[in-house]
Amino acid sequence: MSLSIDSFLSRYRRLPNFIDNNYVEADSERFLKTYDPGLGAEIAEVPISSSKNIDEAVSAAFEAFMKWSSRPILERLQYLVRLKILIQEKMDELAYILSMNVGKTVREGRGEIMRTLEALDSALGIPHLFMTVRKLMNVTGGEPEIDMEMVREPVGVFAIISPFNFPIMIPMWFIPMAVTLGNTVVVKPSELDPVPITYFIRLFKDAGYPDGVVNLVNGDASTSQYLIKHKDVAGVVFVGSSPVAEKIYSTACASGKRALCQAGAKNPVILMPDAVPQPSIENIVAGFFDMAGQRCLAPGLLITVGEAYEKFLEMIVNRVRRIKIGYQLLEDTDTGPLASLKGKQKVIEMIEKAVGQGAKTLVDGRKYKVEEKYSRGFYLGPTILDDVSPEMEIAREEIFGPVMPIVRASSFDEALEIANSGEYGNTGTIYTSSGKYAREFAKKMNAGNIAVNMAVAQPNQFFPFPGRKKSFYGVLHGQIEALDFFTDRKVIMQRWW
Ligand code: NAD
C-alpha cells in the first residue's frame, strides 16, 4: 500500500468507492460524517453512493467474474498468499486506523487484524475442501458404462454488507473464501466507520488481484437495499443486527438469491458458586466490557446461581471500578468510547428504562467523566445493574454497550431456563468447576456456540460460526461450509461408445 493512512485521509476527505481496482469518487449528493469517537471529531465524509455508482461496482464485479472464475484455483490462492504478507507488513497501521475510527483500543485493533489473518489462513486450505467432490464410475452397471461426477462452480457476484464493530475482519471472514472459490464481490461497509476497510481494500490491488474482483461502495441502508436487489448480484452475505438481517434475508431469498445473515445476540453467562474465583471474574469482566461491549459475542446477561451472588459480587464490582476508560489510542486505556453518539444514547436509554423498572446501579457509567480534552468523545463508563428480572428489556434485548445486568437464580435449572428463554442464540457460557454442570449446559443450552469458563465464545475460522434463533438467518455458514455457499453444484453424466 503506497499511501499511508495520513495521506489517505488528507487526500480523501470524502471517502471514495473502490471499483475496478481504483479509488473513484462517488457522485453522491448526500454525505454522512465519520468520527474519531474518542475526540468526537469528524475525520471524513461518507458518501451515500448513487444507484449509478452501485451499478458500476456490480458491473465491474460481473465482468471480472467471467475471467476470474475460470482461473485455476492454485493461481487464485497465490494472490491470497501475497495479500497475507501485505497485511502482516501493515499490521500496526491497520490497528491504528481501526482504533481511531471505531474507538477500540490499539490492542483490540491488533486483535482484529490477527483474526483477519486467520480467515486468510483458513481460505488457504480450500483445495482440501474440494476433496469432497464425488465421482462414481459405472453407476448403472449397463454397457457402455455410465460415470457420474459432481463438480463445483463459482456462483457470481456476492454482496457483502457489514456492521460497524469489526470493519475489516468481518468482510474478511468472507472475501477470501468467496474470491478464492472464483466469485467476485462488492462490499458495502457500515456508514459509521468505513475508513479502515476503504483504506484496506486497496491491498487487494497491491496483492495483484485483477480489476473488478474486489469492489467497495460506501453508503447506508438504501445502498444495501439497492445492492441486494441488483439483478447481477447472485448472493448476499450480511452481518449486523437481527431486524435488518431478517429483512435482508427475506428480500434476497424472495428473488431466488442465496443469503447468509449473521445477526444480533443476547449472550447469557451462568456463574455457578463453584467457579474458580479470580480467573473467572477477570474473564467475565473483560467479556462484558472490552470494546465497550460492542461485540456480538459479548456477554449480555449475568445469571448468578445461589450463593455465587454473595460470593462474587464484591469482586466483580471492585474489578469493574478499576477499568480504565480513556482515549482509545493511548496505550494504558483498557476500554475506549462507543463507536457513535447514537449508540451511546441508545445504551443510556436502556439503562434509564431498567432503573425505572426497579434495577439498581451498583456502578453507574453515566456518571463517568473523562478529561476535558476528550469531553466531546462518545464515552460511557461501565455500568452494573443489580435486581434485574428476566422479563425486563435490559435482560432480553441486545445492549451493545458496557453494561452488565445481573439476574439471580436459585438453581442451575432455573438459570438454564432463563438463559434459554431469550430470542437470540449466538452463544451461552457457564463458569463452573463441575464437569457435570458444564456438560449439562453444553447439551441443553440452545445456542450455536457454547463456552465453558470463557466469556467470549468465538470459534476459530475453520469451525462454523453458528447462531440460532434470531442470531442467524440461513442454512449454510461462510466458514466450514464456504464451499457449499460460494459454489454451485453441477452433476455431469457421461457415456462413451
Ligand atoms: P446494523 O444492522 O445497523 O447495520 C449493519 C449493516 O446493514 C450496515 O452496513 C448498514 O448500513 C446496513 N443496514 C442498516 N439498516 C439496513 C436496512 N434497513 N436495509 C439494508 N441494510 C441496512 O448493525 P450495526 O449496528 O452496524 O452492528 C451491530 C449489530 O451487528 C449487532 O446487533 C451485533 O450483534 C451484530 N453483529 C453480529 C455478528 C455475528 O457474527 N453474528 C458480528 C458482528 C456484529
XYZ file of C-alpha atoms and ligand atoms in Angstrom:
541
model
C 0.000 0.000 0.000
C 1.856 3.064 -1.166
C -0.478 5.511 0.586
C -0.056 5.968 4.344
C -3.229 6.352 6.368
C -2.487 10.040 6.991
C -2.052 10.794 3.288
C -5.145 8.712 2.528
C -7.217 10.773 4.951
C -5.913 14.097 3.731
C -6.430 13.098 0.101
C -9.869 11.569 0.617
C -11.688 13.870 2.983
C -14.689 12.471 1.151
C -14.278 8.720 1.145
C -14.105 7.169 -2.309
C -15.518 3.907 -3.580
C -13.190 1.198 -4.868
C -14.179 -0.079 -8.296
C -12.090 -1.999 -10.824
C -9.005 -1.620 -8.633
C -9.289 2.176 -8.483
C -10.417 4.649 -5.888
C -13.236 6.564 -7.533
C -15.207 9.488 -6.288
C -18.864 8.796 -5.572
C -21.194 11.143 -7.408
C -23.434 11.380 -4.377
C -25.308 14.442 -3.249
C -25.697 13.056 0.264
C -22.882 12.691 2.765
C -22.688 11.472 6.352
C -19.853 12.104 8.790
C -17.490 9.590 10.293
C -15.632 10.325 13.515
C -12.765 9.658 15.808
C -15.203 8.699 18.572
C -12.671 9.351 21.320
C -12.393 13.002 20.317
C -15.871 13.374 18.866
C -14.061 14.873 15.877
C -15.080 14.333 12.275
C -12.378 12.609 10.226
C -14.069 12.098 6.859
C -17.322 12.310 4.947
C -19.097 9.156 3.861
C -20.898 9.344 0.524
C -24.231 7.648 0.049
C -23.377 6.152 -3.311
C -25.861 6.719 -6.090
C -27.509 3.847 -7.956
C -25.159 4.673 -10.838
C -22.142 4.077 -8.579
C -23.573 0.777 -7.368
C -24.321 -0.303 -10.943
C -20.715 0.468 -11.855
C -19.383 -1.621 -8.958
C -21.649 -4.574 -9.730
C -20.885 -4.346 -13.407
C -17.115 -4.354 -12.677
C -17.580 -7.443 -10.497
C -19.828 -9.105 -13.076
C -17.384 -8.522 -15.938
C -14.444 -9.694 -13.835
C -16.319 -12.851 -12.841
C -16.183 -14.235 -16.386
C -12.388 -14.372 -16.435
C -11.651 -14.743 -12.744
C -13.896 -17.780 -12.298
C -12.023 -19.653 -14.992
C -8.569 -19.150 -13.441
C -7.087 -22.269 -11.820
C -7.667 -22.392 -8.104
C -3.950 -22.695 -7.376
C -3.417 -19.384 -9.150
C -6.190 -17.724 -7.148
C -4.528 -18.991 -3.980
C -1.287 -17.213 -4.814
C -2.981 -13.809 -4.515
C -4.088 -14.746 -1.033
C -0.544 -15.544 -0.045
C 0.634 -12.128 -1.254
C -2.288 -10.433 0.487
C -1.352 -12.098 3.750
C 2.187 -10.767 3.567
C 0.938 -7.240 2.865
C -1.451 -7.339 5.816
C 1.299 -8.550 8.125
C 3.535 -5.705 6.973
C 0.766 -3.160 7.614
C -0.373 -4.605 10.943
C 0.419 -1.529 13.059
C -1.052 0.957 10.638
C -4.240 -1.072 10.245
C -4.584 -1.466 14.027
C -4.161 2.288 14.359
C -6.887 3.215 11.881
C -9.259 0.648 13.356
C -8.670 2.158 16.749
C -9.033 5.721 15.540
C -12.280 5.264 13.626
C -14.059 2.565 15.681
C -12.954 3.617 19.169
C -11.479 0.237 20.079
C -8.044 0.217 21.711
C -4.951 -0.372 19.607
C -4.590 -3.798 21.268
C -8.137 -4.648 20.182
C -7.369 -3.331 16.683
C -4.365 -5.609 16.504
C -6.554 -8.498 17.657
C -8.939 -7.768 14.794
C -6.118 -7.999 12.266
C -4.882 -11.258 13.799
C -8.366 -12.685 13.303
C -8.385 -11.344 9.752
C -5.190 -13.266 9.059
C -6.792 -16.370 10.472
C -9.577 -16.045 7.897
C -6.934 -15.962 5.182
C -5.157 -18.996 6.601
C -8.402 -20.859 6.596
C -9.096 -19.972 2.945
C -5.638 -21.237 2.023
C -6.988 -24.719 2.770
C -9.630 -24.527 0.038
C -8.053 -27.234 -2.161
C -8.682 -29.677 0.693
C -12.360 -28.729 0.741
C -12.538 -29.777 -2.879
C -11.612 -33.288 -1.912
C -15.303 -33.813 -1.145
C -16.064 -33.694 -4.866
C -17.553 -37.065 -5.860
C -17.138 -39.198 -8.920
C -18.790 -42.562 -9.357
C -17.643 -44.846 -12.152
C -20.133 -47.182 -13.787
C -23.197 -46.139 -11.792
C -25.787 -48.152 -13.713
C -23.835 -51.276 -14.391
C -25.024 -51.251 -18.034
C -22.990 -51.366 -21.240
C -21.442 -48.985 -22.159
C -20.736 -47.821 -18.624
C -22.050 -44.506 -17.293
C -19.958 -42.343 -14.993
C -21.355 -39.566 -12.838
C -19.490 -36.854 -11.087
C -20.351 -33.757 -9.155
C -18.274 -30.646 -9.731
C -18.374 -27.231 -8.108
C -18.534 -23.965 -9.987
C -18.278 -20.376 -8.777
C -21.628 -18.607 -8.470
C -21.085 -14.983 -9.496
C -21.156 -11.622 -7.722
C -21.661 -11.567 -3.941
C -22.766 -8.506 -1.976
C -21.100 -8.349 1.433
C -22.817 -5.991 3.881
C -21.016 -5.453 7.142
C -21.545 -3.866 10.570
C -19.506 -1.215 12.330
C -17.803 -3.171 15.089
C -15.191 -5.118 13.089
C -14.950 -3.151 9.857
C -12.027 -5.124 8.415
C -12.335 -8.565 9.989
C -15.999 -9.160 9.184
C -15.813 -8.535 5.429
C -12.616 -10.585 5.540
C -14.437 -13.525 7.117
C -15.966 -13.977 3.668
C -13.949 -12.264 0.926
C -11.004 -14.723 0.923
C -13.316 -17.733 0.601
C -15.641 -16.063 -1.914
C -12.947 -14.887 -4.300
C -10.625 -17.860 -3.982
C -13.574 -20.021 -4.944
C -13.854 -17.934 -8.099
C -16.533 -15.371 -7.259
C -16.251 -11.614 -7.238
C -17.538 -9.255 -4.554
C -18.967 -5.830 -3.825
C -18.543 -4.807 -0.186
C -20.868 -2.285 1.492
C -19.353 -1.294 4.842
C -21.156 0.334 7.756
C -21.624 4.060 7.263
C -20.478 4.675 10.847
C -16.793 3.847 10.416
C -15.885 2.880 6.856
C -12.397 4.402 6.849
C -10.463 1.227 7.821
C -11.968 -1.034 5.149
C -11.916 1.688 2.466
C -8.205 2.073 3.159
C -7.588 -1.685 3.488
C -9.392 -2.738 0.298
C -6.592 -1.401 -1.846
C -4.347 -4.184 -0.575
C -6.168 -6.497 -2.975
C -4.856 -4.450 -5.858
C -1.378 -4.399 -4.331
C -1.506 -8.188 -3.994
C -2.161 -8.419 -7.741
C -5.856 -9.288 -7.834
C -7.242 -8.480 -11.297
C -9.538 -5.483 -11.775
C -13.086 -5.909 -10.588
C -12.593 -8.956 -8.367
C -12.989 -6.979 -5.122
C -15.019 -3.756 -5.116
C -16.453 -1.492 -2.446
C -19.267 1.023 -2.372
C -19.871 3.334 0.551
C -23.381 4.132 1.672
C -26.189 3.414 4.090
C -29.260 1.174 4.299
C -30.539 2.407 0.927
C -27.245 1.361 -0.693
C -27.520 -2.178 0.718
C -31.119 -2.448 -0.395
C -30.278 -1.465 -3.949
C -27.277 -3.759 -3.985
C -29.044 -6.890 -2.794
C -31.867 -6.415 -5.290
C -29.468 -5.879 -8.180
C -30.144 -8.406 -10.945
C -26.447 -9.231 -11.345
C -25.869 -9.943 -7.665
C -26.142 -13.690 -7.158
C -25.693 -13.995 -3.407
C -25.763 -11.938 -0.239
C -23.726 -12.064 2.944
C -24.906 -9.848 5.771
C -23.608 -9.337 9.300
C -25.441 -6.910 11.568
C -28.499 -6.522 13.777
C -31.383 -9.010 13.780
C -34.184 -6.776 12.455
C -32.051 -5.852 9.447
C -30.874 -9.441 8.966
C -34.463 -10.603 8.816
C -35.325 -8.011 6.140
C -32.234 -8.693 4.062
C -32.700 -12.445 4.240
C -36.307 -12.288 3.102
C -35.569 -9.791 0.314
C -32.657 -11.851 -1.002
C -34.474 -15.181 -0.796
C -37.619 -13.762 -2.397
C -35.598 -13.069 -5.517
C -34.007 -16.520 -5.506
C -30.613 -15.466 -4.179
C -28.671 -17.405 -1.638
C -28.165 -15.499 1.602
C -26.287 -15.936 4.822
C -27.088 -13.458 7.607
C -25.260 -13.412 10.924
C -27.255 -11.298 13.321
C -27.616 -9.843 16.812
C -27.264 -11.518 20.174
C -28.026 -11.549 23.864
C -25.465 -13.884 25.330
C -26.202 -15.268 28.801
C -23.435 -16.152 31.240
C -24.213 -18.512 34.119
C -21.979 -18.086 37.153
C -22.018 -21.113 39.435
C -20.900 -20.925 43.084
C -18.075 -23.382 42.361
C -16.449 -21.207 39.658
C -12.720 -20.632 40.154
C -12.857 -17.065 41.531
C -10.007 -14.946 40.232
C -9.656 -16.020 36.596
C -13.430 -16.310 36.196
C -14.143 -12.781 37.396
C -11.278 -11.341 35.368
C -12.561 -13.128 32.282
C -16.229 -12.250 32.778
C -15.453 -8.564 33.283
C -13.279 -8.490 30.145
C -16.073 -10.221 28.222
C -18.697 -7.661 29.209
C -16.596 -4.513 28.959
C -13.789 -4.898 26.385
C -14.568 -2.952 23.215
C -17.168 -1.139 25.340
C -19.393 -4.206 24.995
C -19.795 -3.749 21.246
C -19.280 -7.356 20.175
C -21.923 -9.789 19.019
C -20.198 -12.289 21.290
C -20.040 -10.027 24.328
C -21.992 -11.407 27.272
C -25.325 -9.624 27.667
C -26.683 -11.029 30.917
C -25.019 -12.410 34.055
C -27.062 -15.068 35.826
C -25.706 -15.914 39.268
C -26.725 -19.224 40.791
C -27.445 -19.453 44.542
C -24.577 -18.270 46.706
C -22.491 -17.231 43.662
C -24.145 -13.822 44.056
C -22.794 -13.135 47.586
C -19.531 -14.877 46.865
C -18.542 -12.967 43.706
C -20.457 -9.696 43.617
C -17.953 -7.583 45.511
C -15.071 -8.943 43.449
C -16.931 -8.094 40.239
C -17.780 -4.566 41.364
C -14.216 -3.885 42.504
C -12.759 -5.192 39.273
C -15.160 -3.161 37.152
C -14.282 0.003 39.082
C -10.645 -0.493 38.086
C -11.353 -0.492 34.327
C -9.557 2.450 32.794
C -11.797 4.184 30.299
C -9.932 6.587 28.077
C -8.847 7.711 24.668
C -8.536 4.598 22.566
C -5.140 5.438 21.077
C -3.434 5.695 24.482
C -1.530 2.557 25.450
C -2.809 2.447 29.051
C -6.510 2.578 28.095
C -8.472 -0.593 28.860
C -11.664 0.442 27.087
C -12.342 3.255 24.668
C -15.516 5.131 23.760
C -18.526 3.777 21.944
C -18.313 3.993 18.177
C -21.160 6.503 17.833
C -23.120 9.061 19.787
C -26.328 7.402 18.676
C -25.119 4.069 20.068
C -24.204 5.728 23.366
C -27.618 7.384 23.650
C -29.379 4.101 22.978
C -27.438 2.378 25.761
C -28.219 5.221 28.201
C -31.913 4.952 27.341
C -31.831 1.216 28.063
C -30.137 1.820 31.431
C -32.681 4.501 32.322
C -35.585 2.284 31.409
C -34.187 -0.566 33.527
C -33.655 1.761 36.503
C -37.234 2.995 36.065
C -38.368 -0.641 36.244
C -36.533 -1.247 39.522
C -32.953 -2.180 38.576
C -30.279 -0.813 40.919
C -26.990 0.652 39.657
C -24.003 -0.785 41.550
C -21.651 1.028 39.183
C -23.144 3.844 37.116
C -21.292 4.525 33.884
C -23.463 7.512 33.084
C -21.535 9.474 35.716
C -18.171 8.716 34.171
C -16.146 11.850 33.467
C -13.217 11.989 31.061
C -10.545 14.652 30.850
C -11.682 17.955 29.394
C -9.842 17.435 26.096
C -11.881 14.273 25.432
C -15.180 15.723 26.593
C -16.710 15.636 23.075
C -15.969 11.896 22.765
C -18.658 9.203 22.980
C -17.545 7.746 26.312
C -19.727 5.788 28.659
C -18.335 4.190 31.790
C -19.083 0.579 32.735
C -22.433 0.002 34.410
C -23.520 -2.859 36.654
C -27.266 -3.258 37.124
C -28.481 -5.382 40.008
C -32.019 -6.511 40.848
C -32.770 -7.134 37.196
C -35.626 -9.521 36.479
C -35.571 -11.829 33.449
C -38.592 -10.103 31.884
C -37.009 -6.636 31.698
C -35.896 -5.354 28.314
C -32.318 -4.977 29.622
C -32.290 -8.736 30.326
C -33.744 -9.705 26.968
C -32.550 -7.263 24.321
C -29.074 -6.654 22.971
C -27.476 -3.624 24.651
C -24.273 -3.340 22.613
C -22.654 -1.229 25.292
C -20.673 -1.521 28.550
C -23.477 -2.813 30.777
C -23.697 -5.914 32.985
C -27.257 -6.701 34.052
C -27.379 -9.259 36.874
C -30.239 -11.698 37.370
C -30.258 -14.059 40.345
C -31.345 -17.681 40.001
C -31.708 -20.133 42.859
C -30.594 -23.232 40.964
C -28.744 -24.355 37.851
C -32.049 -25.445 36.287
C -33.603 -22.042 36.844
C -30.518 -20.321 35.407
C -30.626 -22.548 32.341
C -34.300 -21.805 31.850
C -33.625 -18.053 31.963
C -30.667 -18.447 29.603
C -32.807 -20.368 27.130
C -35.835 -18.094 27.368
C -34.367 -15.384 25.118
C -34.996 -14.823 21.445
C -31.331 -14.953 20.441
C -28.976 -17.900 20.170
C -25.456 -16.764 19.415
C -23.609 -18.022 22.471
C -24.094 -19.300 26.004
C -21.450 -19.519 28.699
C -21.075 -21.228 32.053
C -18.424 -20.645 34.719
C -18.035 -23.689 36.911
C -15.522 -26.234 38.111
C -18.048 -29.028 37.755
C -17.764 -31.206 34.668
C -21.311 -32.393 35.282
C -22.847 -28.917 35.066
C -20.598 -27.932 32.173
C -21.720 -30.977 30.224
C -25.376 -30.482 31.089
C -25.133 -26.859 29.999
C -23.404 -27.701 26.706
C -26.126 -30.217 25.969
C -29.173 -28.150 26.921
C -28.224 -24.570 26.091
C -29.912 -23.610 22.843
C -27.195 -21.519 21.187
C -24.798 -22.013 18.316
C -21.610 -21.507 20.320
C -21.148 -22.808 23.837
C -18.348 -21.796 26.162
C -17.181 -23.233 29.434
C -15.123 -20.806 31.521
C -14.732 -18.449 28.537
C -16.778 -15.272 28.283
C -16.378 -14.766 24.560
C -17.181 -17.881 22.577
C -15.649 -17.119 19.201
C -14.871 -20.221 17.205
C -11.741 -20.249 15.102
C -12.252 -19.618 11.443
C -12.018 -23.286 10.457
C -15.118 -24.029 12.570
C -18.522 -22.689 11.561
C -19.913 -19.652 13.414
C -23.396 -20.965 14.005
C -26.004 -18.716 15.582
C -29.523 -19.919 16.361
C -32.962 -18.326 16.687
C -32.788 -14.594 15.833
C -28.975 -14.676 15.687
C -28.702 -16.365 12.300
C -30.757 -16.422 9.119
C -29.785 -19.036 6.586
C -28.649 -22.621 6.487
C -25.024 -22.623 5.405
C -22.208 -20.846 7.196
C -19.480 -18.885 5.498
C -16.581 -20.762 7.065
C -16.594 -24.553 7.076
C -19.499 -24.606 4.598
C -17.935 -21.969 2.374
C -17.634 -24.480 -0.415
C -21.401 -25.084 -0.413
C -22.316 -21.435 -0.003
C -19.902 -19.928 -2.504
C -20.196 -22.556 -5.237
C -22.944 -24.162 -7.277
C -23.045 -27.911 -7.745
C -23.227 -29.484 -11.154
C -23.602 -33.196 -11.900
C -22.008 -34.438 -15.116
C -23.097 -37.804 -16.525
C -21.047 -39.411 -19.303
C -21.368 -42.416 -21.521
C -18.931 -43.161 -24.309
C -19.261 -45.569 -27.139
P -26.884 -2.748 11.539
O -27.814 -3.876 11.327
O -27.453 -1.448 11.974
O -26.071 -2.436 10.188
C -25.331 -3.438 9.527
C -25.222 -3.090 8.043
O -26.522 -3.100 7.453
C -24.654 -1.711 7.776
O -23.815 -1.788 6.646
C -25.880 -0.859 7.482
O -25.638 0.216 6.597
C -26.806 -1.858 6.828
N -28.236 -1.584 7.071
C -28.795 -0.984 8.156
N -30.137 -0.950 8.029
C -30.432 -1.553 6.851
C -31.640 -1.835 6.153
N -32.831 -1.491 6.656
N -31.555 -2.455 4.952
C -30.357 -2.809 4.424
N -29.179 -2.566 5.052
C -29.211 -1.951 6.237
O -25.770 -3.267 12.571
P -24.608 -2.437 13.276
O -25.187 -1.527 14.288
O -23.672 -1.891 12.264
O -23.805 -3.626 14.007
C -24.163 -4.123 15.256
C -25.002 -5.367 15.128
O -24.304 -6.362 14.381
C -25.287 -6.010 16.483
O -26.618 -6.437 16.510
C -24.329 -7.183 16.531
O -24.740 -8.240 17.371
C -24.326 -7.598 15.094
N -23.137 -8.392 14.772
C -23.309 -9.718 14.563
C -22.205 -10.520 14.310
C -22.366 -12.002 14.099
O -21.441 -12.630 13.590
N -23.488 -12.585 14.449
C -20.927 -9.953 14.241
C -20.802 -8.585 14.449
C -21.915 -7.803 14.712
